Amino acid sequence: TTLTNTTGHLYLQQLADDKDIILECDDGSGGTATYLTLDGSATNIKVDKDMRFNDNVDAEFGSSGDFKVYHDGSNTYLEQTNAGTGNIIISNANDDADIVLQSDNGSGGVTPYITLDGSNTITQFLQNTFHPDNIQARFGSSNDLRLHHNGTSSFVENMTGNLHILNNADEADIIFQSDDGSGG
């Protein structure tokens, strides 16, 4: 069966109040299954089966397609496409829940690298961080404390106020160590 329109728009209308338009098809084992529902009472679209976008086909969001998700056959992209359309915000409003960034663990599995811990209100770095030469790790609202390595030497720089080194552990020391001049 073919439904063809050669001029103007083609409308499929459901005029009954609070009723749906339901697209069903074979379920792969001899029965039928719902794939897509235009829900008239909830005023939304429900997708009941996986939706596959082929390589280099965008899933676009926003009236002007400002945000898109796509895969180019090698890499996957989350992309803000128009300048001046705001920030990309990743948010979890679930109480005491986290946002976890995971990647390969180097031996075929997956492990967390960064966790935004909602229950403890802290950011956890669960793997080492790498700062190449001349890239600073900065702390303080005005970037007042800076740690970096320039390829030759390492620096702890304080840009304002005093630099305090404290040890609050009972009966513990602060120990500075350096080369003893003979390789030790």
PDB file of C-alpha atoms in Angstrom:
ATOM      1  CA  THR A   1       0.000   0.000   0.000  1.00  0.00           C
ATOM      2  CA  THR A   2       1.288   3.404  -0.912  1.00  0.00           C
ATOM      3  CA  LEU A   3       0.043   6.806   0.205  1.00  0.00           C
ATOM      4  CA  THR A   4       1.273   9.486  -2.194  1.00  0.00           C
ATOM      5  CA  ASN A   5       0.805  13.241  -2.318  1.00  0.00           C
ATOM      6  CA  THR A   6       2.123  15.263  -5.252  1.00  0.00           C
ATOM      7  CA  THR A   7       0.943  18.787  -4.340  1.00  0.00           C
ATOM      8  CA  GLY A   8       0.820  20.769  -1.092  1.00  0.00           C
ATOM      9  CA  HIS A   9       1.104  19.376   2.418  1.00  0.00           C
ATOM     10  CA  LEU A  10      -0.082  15.938   3.545  1.00  0.00           C
ATOM     11  CA  TYR A  11      -1.956  15.897   6.864  1.00  0.00           C
ATOM     12  CA  LEU A  12      -2.772  12.903   9.042  1.00  0.00           C
ATOM     13  CA  GLN A  13      -5.299  14.162  11.570  1.00  0.00           C
ATOM     14  CA  GLN A  14      -6.776  12.628  14.691  1.00  0.00           C
ATOM     15  CA  LEU A  15      -9.777  14.809  15.575  1.00  0.00           C
ATOM     16  CA  ALA A  16     -11.094  12.757  18.526  1.00  0.00           C
ATOM     17  CA  ASP A  17     -10.394  14.450  21.874  1.00  0.00           C
ATOM     18  CA  ASP A  18      -7.515  12.984  23.964  1.00  0.00           C
ATOM     19  CA  LYS A  19      -6.846  10.185  21.448  1.00  0.00           C
ATOM     20  CA  ASP A  20      -3.568   9.175  19.827  1.00  0.00           C
ATOM     21  CA  ILE A  21      -1.998   8.376  16.480  1.00  0.00           C
ATOM     22  CA  ILE A  22      -0.119   5.110  16.892  1.00  0.00           C
ATOM     23  CA  LEU A  23       2.390   3.666  14.434  1.00  0.00           C
ATOM     24  CA  GLU A  24       2.758  -0.093  14.759  1.00  0.00           C
ATOM     25  CA  CYS A  25       4.858  -2.569  12.820  1.00  0.00           C
ATOM     26  CA  ASP A  26       6.177  -6.136  12.968  1.00  0.00           C
ATOM     27  CA  ASP A  27       8.016  -6.838  16.238  1.00  0.00           C
ATOM     28  CA  GLY A  28      10.601  -9.127  14.624  1.00  0.00           C
ATOM     29  CA  SER A  29       8.978 -12.345  15.860  1.00  0.00           C
ATOM     30  CA  GLY A  30       5.654 -12.528  14.043  1.00  0.00           C
ATOM     31  CA  GLY A  31       3.634 -10.100  16.185  1.00  0.00           C
ATOM     32  CA  THR A  32       3.158  -6.357  16.145  1.00  0.00           C
ATOM     33  CA  ALA A  33       4.564  -3.665  18.392  1.00  0.00           C
ATOM     34  CA  THR A  34       4.025   0.058  18.859  1.00  0.00           C
ATOM     35  CA  TYR A  35       6.966   2.050  17.546  1.00  0.00           C
ATOM     36  CA  LEU A  36       5.715   5.627  17.800  1.00  0.00           C
ATOM     37  CA  THR A  37       2.755   7.294  19.528  1.00  0.00           C
ATOM     38  CA  LEU A  38       1.549  10.856  19.043  1.00  0.00           C
ATOM     39  CA  ASP A  39      -0.177  11.150  22.411  1.00  0.00           C
ATOM     40  CA  GLY A  40      -3.111  13.556  22.173  1.00  0.00           C
ATOM     41  CA  SER A  41      -3.962  13.593  25.880  1.00  0.00           C
ATOM     42  CA  ALA A  42      -0.370  14.034  27.143  1.00  0.00           C
ATOM     43  CA  THR A  43       0.532  16.282  24.173  1.00  0.00           C
ATOM     44  CA  ASN A  44       3.850  14.570  23.545  1.00  0.00           C
ATOM     45  CA  ILE A  45       5.472  11.976  21.305  1.00  0.00           C
ATOM     46  CA  LYS A  46       6.436   8.614  22.777  1.00  0.00           C
ATOM     47  CA  VAL A  47       9.141   6.550  21.084  1.00  0.00           C
ATOM     48  CA  ASP A  48       8.787   2.892  22.075  1.00  0.00           C
ATOM     49  CA  LYS A  49      11.642   1.349  20.065  1.00  0.00           C
ATOM     50  CA  ASP A  50      15.263   2.319  19.425  1.00  0.00           C
ATOM     51  CA  MET A  51      15.635   5.193  16.999  1.00  0.00           C
ATOM     52  CA  ARG A  52      18.783   4.900  14.886  1.00  0.00           C
ATOM     53  CA  PHE A  53      20.403   7.866  13.176  1.00  0.00           C
ATOM     54  CA  ASN A  54      22.878   6.784  10.493  1.00  0.00           C
ATOM     55  CA  ASP A  55      26.396   8.256  10.329  1.00  0.00           C
ATOM     56  CA  ASN A  56      26.473  12.006   9.691  1.00  0.00           C
ATOM     57  CA  VAL A  57      22.743  12.399  10.358  1.00  0.00           C
ATOM     58  CA  ASP A  58      21.999  14.920  13.104  1.00  0.00           C
ATOM     59  CA  ALA A  59      19.442  14.755  15.884  1.00  0.00           C
ATOM     60  CA  GLU A  60      18.749  18.487  16.192  1.00  0.00           C
ATOM     61  CA  PHE A  61      17.195  20.370  19.108  1.00  0.00           C
ATOM     62  CA  GLY A  62      15.887  23.934  19.341  1.00  0.00           C
ATOM     63  CA  SER A  63      13.745  25.879  16.884  1.00  0.00           C
ATOM     64  CA  SER A  64      16.802  26.681  14.766  1.00  0.00           C
ATOM     65  CA  GLY A  65      18.573  23.355  15.339  1.00  0.00           C
ATOM     66  CA  ASP A  66      20.987  25.082  17.751  1.00  0.00           C
ATOM     67  CA  PHE A  67      22.110  21.858  19.446  1.00  0.00           C
ATOM     68  CA  LYS A  68      22.859  18.630  17.653  1.00  0.00           C
ATOM     69  CA  VAL A  69      24.026  15.127  18.415  1.00  0.00           C
ATOM     70  CA  TYR A  70      25.611  13.010  15.699  1.00  0.00           C
ATOM     71  CA  HIS A  71      28.145  10.309  14.896  1.00  0.00           C
ATOM     72  CA  ASP A  72      30.452  10.646  11.876  1.00  0.00           C
ATOM     73  CA  GLY A  73      31.453   6.973  11.660  1.00  0.00           C
ATOM     74  CA  SER A  74      34.483   7.525  13.902  1.00  0.00           C
ATOM     75  CA  ASN A  75      33.527   9.988  16.645  1.00  0.00           C
ATOM     76  CA  THR A  76      30.383  11.110  18.464  1.00  0.00           C
ATOM     77  CA  TYR A  77      29.604  14.815  18.876  1.00  0.00           C
ATOM     78  CA  LEU A  78      27.418  16.931  21.157  1.00  0.00           C
ATOM     79  CA  GLU A  79      27.597  20.299  19.463  1.00  0.00           C
ATOM     80  CA  GLN A  80      26.231  23.806  20.005  1.00  0.00           C
ATOM     81  CA  THR A  81      25.937  25.024  16.413  1.00  0.00           C
ATOM     82  CA  ASN A  82      25.022  28.720  16.593  1.00  0.00           C
ATOM     83  CA  ALA A  83      27.109  31.364  18.323  1.00  0.00           C
ATOM     84  CA  GLY A  84      25.310  33.314  21.008  1.00  0.00           C
ATOM     85  CA  THR A  85      22.720  30.674  21.893  1.00  0.00           C
ATOM     86  CA  GLY A  86      23.839  30.139  25.490  1.00  0.00           C
ATOM     87  CA  ASN A  87      25.638  27.469  27.479  1.00  0.00           C
ATOM     88  CA  ILE A  88      25.516  23.690  27.388  1.00  0.00           C
ATOM     89  CA  ILE A  89      24.303  22.656  30.836  1.00  0.00           C
ATOM     90  CA  ILE A  90      24.511  19.121  32.189  1.00  0.00           C
ATOM     91  CA  SER A  91      22.223  18.889  35.185  1.00  0.00           C
ATOM     92  CA  ASN A  92      20.981  16.206  37.571  1.00  0.00           C
ATOM     93  CA  ALA A  93      18.077  17.388  39.748  1.00  0.00           C
ATOM     94  CA  ASN A  94      17.687  14.022  41.524  1.00  0.00           C
ATOM     95  CA  ASP A  95      18.359  14.439  45.271  1.00  0.00           C
ATOM     96  CA  ASP A  96      21.746  13.081  46.430  1.00  0.00           C
ATOM     97  CA  ALA A  97      22.577  11.756  42.947  1.00  0.00           C
ATOM     98  CA  ASP A  98      25.764  12.267  40.955  1.00  0.00           C
ATOM     99  CA  ILE A  99      27.000  13.084  37.469  1.00  0.00           C
ATOM    100  CA  VAL A 100      29.719  10.605  36.548  1.00  0.00           C
ATOM    101  CA  LEU A 101      32.113  10.916  33.590  1.00  0.00           C
ATOM    102  CA  GLN A 102      33.439   7.496  32.629  1.00  0.00           C
ATOM    103  CA  SER A 103      35.858   6.227  30.015  1.00  0.00           C
ATOM    104  CA  ASP A 104      38.066   3.237  29.176  1.00  0.00           C
ATOM    105  CA  ASN A 105      40.178   2.005  32.087  1.00  0.00           C
ATOM    106  CA  GLY A 106      43.124   0.937  29.926  1.00  0.00           C
ATOM    107  CA  SER A 107      42.330  -2.786  30.094  1.00  0.00           C
ATOM    108  CA  GLY A 108      39.019  -3.188  28.281  1.00  0.00           C
ATOM    109  CA  GLY A 109      36.638  -1.978  30.985  1.00  0.00           C
ATOM    110  CA  VAL A 110      35.063   1.330  31.937  1.00  0.00           C
ATOM    111  CA  THR A 111      35.869   3.368  35.041  1.00  0.00           C
ATOM    112  CA  PRO A 112      34.786   6.739  36.464  1.00  0.00           C
ATOM    113  CA  TYR A 113      37.211   9.626  35.984  1.00  0.00           C
ATOM    114  CA  ILE A 114      35.263  12.579  37.404  1.00  0.00           C
ATOM    115  CA  THR A 115      32.249  12.452  39.713  1.00  0.00           C
ATOM    116  CA  LEU A 116      30.161  15.455  40.644  1.00  0.00           C
ATOM    117  CA  ASP A 117      28.995  14.045  43.963  1.00  0.00           C
ATOM    118  CA  GLY A 118      25.557  15.471  44.761  1.00  0.00           C
ATOM    119  CA  SER A 119      25.172  13.895  48.196  1.00  0.00           C
ATOM    120  CA  ASN A 120      28.554  15.162  49.457  1.00  0.00           C
ATOM    121  CA  THR A 121      28.571  18.355  47.327  1.00  0.00           C
ATOM    122  CA  ILE A 122      32.115  17.780  46.114  1.00  0.00           C
ATOM    123  CA  THR A 123      33.866  17.066  42.828  1.00  0.00           C
ATOM    124  CA  GLN A 124      35.904  13.851  42.934  1.00  0.00           C
ATOM    125  CA  PHE A 125      38.802  13.231  40.563  1.00  0.00           C
ATOM    126  CA  LEU A 126      39.085   9.457  40.578  1.00  0.00           C
ATOM    127  CA  GLN A 127      42.056   9.214  38.204  1.00  0.00           C
ATOM    128  CA  ASN A 128      45.244  11.234  37.907  1.00  0.00           C
ATOM    129  CA  THR A 129      45.013  14.623  36.218  1.00  0.00           C
ATOM    130  CA  PHE A 130      47.680  15.711  33.745  1.00  0.00           C
ATOM    131  CA  HIS A 131      48.765  19.317  33.275  1.00  0.00           C
ATOM    132  CA  PRO A 132      51.317  19.702  30.428  1.00  0.00           C
ATOM    133  CA  ASP A 133      54.278  22.086  30.774  1.00  0.00           C
ATOM    134  CA  ASN A 134      53.273  25.711  31.334  1.00  0.00           C
ATOM    135  CA  ILE A 135      49.627  24.816  32.099  1.00  0.00           C
ATOM    136  CA  GLN A 136      48.679  26.039  35.552  1.00  0.00           C
ATOM    137  CA  ALA A 137      46.345  24.513  38.107  1.00  0.00           C
ATOM    138  CA  ARG A 138      44.741  27.615  39.642  1.00  0.00           C
ATOM    139  CA  PHE A 139      42.867  27.994  42.920  1.00  0.00           C
ATOM    140  CA  GLY A 140      40.889  30.836  44.467  1.00  0.00           C
ATOM    141  CA  SER A 141      38.211  33.122  43.019  1.00  0.00           C
ATOM    142  CA  SER A 142      40.896  35.373  41.513  1.00  0.00           C
ATOM    143  CA  ASN A 143      43.296  32.547  40.539  1.00  0.00           C
ATOM    144  CA  ASP A 144      45.461  33.498  43.531  1.00  0.00           C
ATOM    145  CA  LEU A 145      47.307  30.197  44.018  1.00  0.00           C
ATOM    146  CA  ARG A 146      49.018  28.628  41.016  1.00  0.00           C
ATOM    147  CA  LEU A 147      50.826  25.316  40.614  1.00  0.00           C
ATOM    148  CA  HIS A 148      52.725  24.580  37.419  1.00  0.00           C
ATOM    149  CA  HIS A 149      55.813  23.144  35.763  1.00  0.00           C
ATOM    150  CA  ASN A 150      57.627  24.956  32.940  1.00  0.00           C
ATOM    151  CA  GLY A 151      59.525  21.971  31.531  1.00  0.00           C
ATOM    152  CA  THR A 152      62.539  22.634  33.762  1.00  0.00           C
ATOM    153  CA  SER A 153      61.325  23.715  37.179  1.00  0.00           C
ATOM    154  CA  SER A 154      58.171  23.427  39.296  1.00  0.00           C
ATOM    155  CA  PHE A 155      56.424  26.373  40.949  1.00  0.00           C
ATOM    156  CA  VAL A 156      53.982  27.069  43.768  1.00  0.00           C
ATOM    157  CA  GLU A 157      52.958  30.705  43.333  1.00  0.00           C
ATOM    158  CA  ASN A 158      50.820  32.741  45.716  1.00  0.00           C
ATOM    159  CA  MET A 159      49.512  35.970  44.172  1.00  0.00           C
ATOM    160  CA  THR A 160      47.972  37.619  47.256  1.00  0.00           C
ATOM    161  CA  GLY A 161      48.169  37.429  51.044  1.00  0.00           C
ATOM    162  CA  ASN A 162      50.239  34.910  52.977  1.00  0.00           C
ATOM    163  CA  LEU A 163      51.099  31.369  51.941  1.00  0.00           C
ATOM    164  CA  HIS A 164      50.410  29.027  54.864  1.00  0.00           C
ATOM    165  CA  ILE A 165      51.606  25.446  55.046  1.00  0.00           C
ATOM    166  CA  LEU A 166      49.720  23.733  57.866  1.00  0.00           C
ATOM    167  CA  ASN A 167      49.733  20.268  59.341  1.00  0.00           C
ATOM    168  CA  ASN A 168      46.751  19.776  61.655  1.00  0.00           C
ATOM    169  CA  ALA A 169      47.458  16.102  62.430  1.00  0.00           C
ATOM    170  CA  ASP A 170      48.342  15.370  66.061  1.00  0.00           C
ATOM    171  CA  GLU A 171      52.052  14.714  66.689  1.00  0.00           C
ATOM    172  CA  ALA A 172      52.960  14.908  62.983  1.00  0.00           C
ATOM    173  CA  ASP A 173      55.624  16.901  61.168  1.00  0.00           C
ATOM    174  CA  ILE A 174      56.126  19.000  58.051  1.00  0.00           C
ATOM    175  CA  ILE A 175      59.066  17.494  56.185  1.00  0.00           C
ATOM    176  CA  PHE A 176      60.938  19.172  53.323  1.00  0.00           C
ATOM    177  CA  GLN A 177      63.196  16.885  51.308  1.00  0.00           C
ATOM    178  CA  SER A 178      65.689  17.575  48.552  1.00  0.00           C
ATOM    179  CA  ASP A 179      68.712  16.004  46.867  1.00  0.00           C
ATOM    180  CA  ASP A 180      71.600  15.583  49.324  1.00  0.00           C
ATOM    181  CA  GLY A 181      74.248  16.490  46.738  1.00  0.00           C
ATOM    182  CA  SER A 182      75.393  12.911  46.174  1.00  0.00           C
ATOM    183  CA  GLY A 183      72.437  11.318  44.414  1.00  0.00           C
ATOM    184  CA  GLY A 184      70.284  10.618  47.490  1.00  0.00           C
TER     185      GLY A 184
END
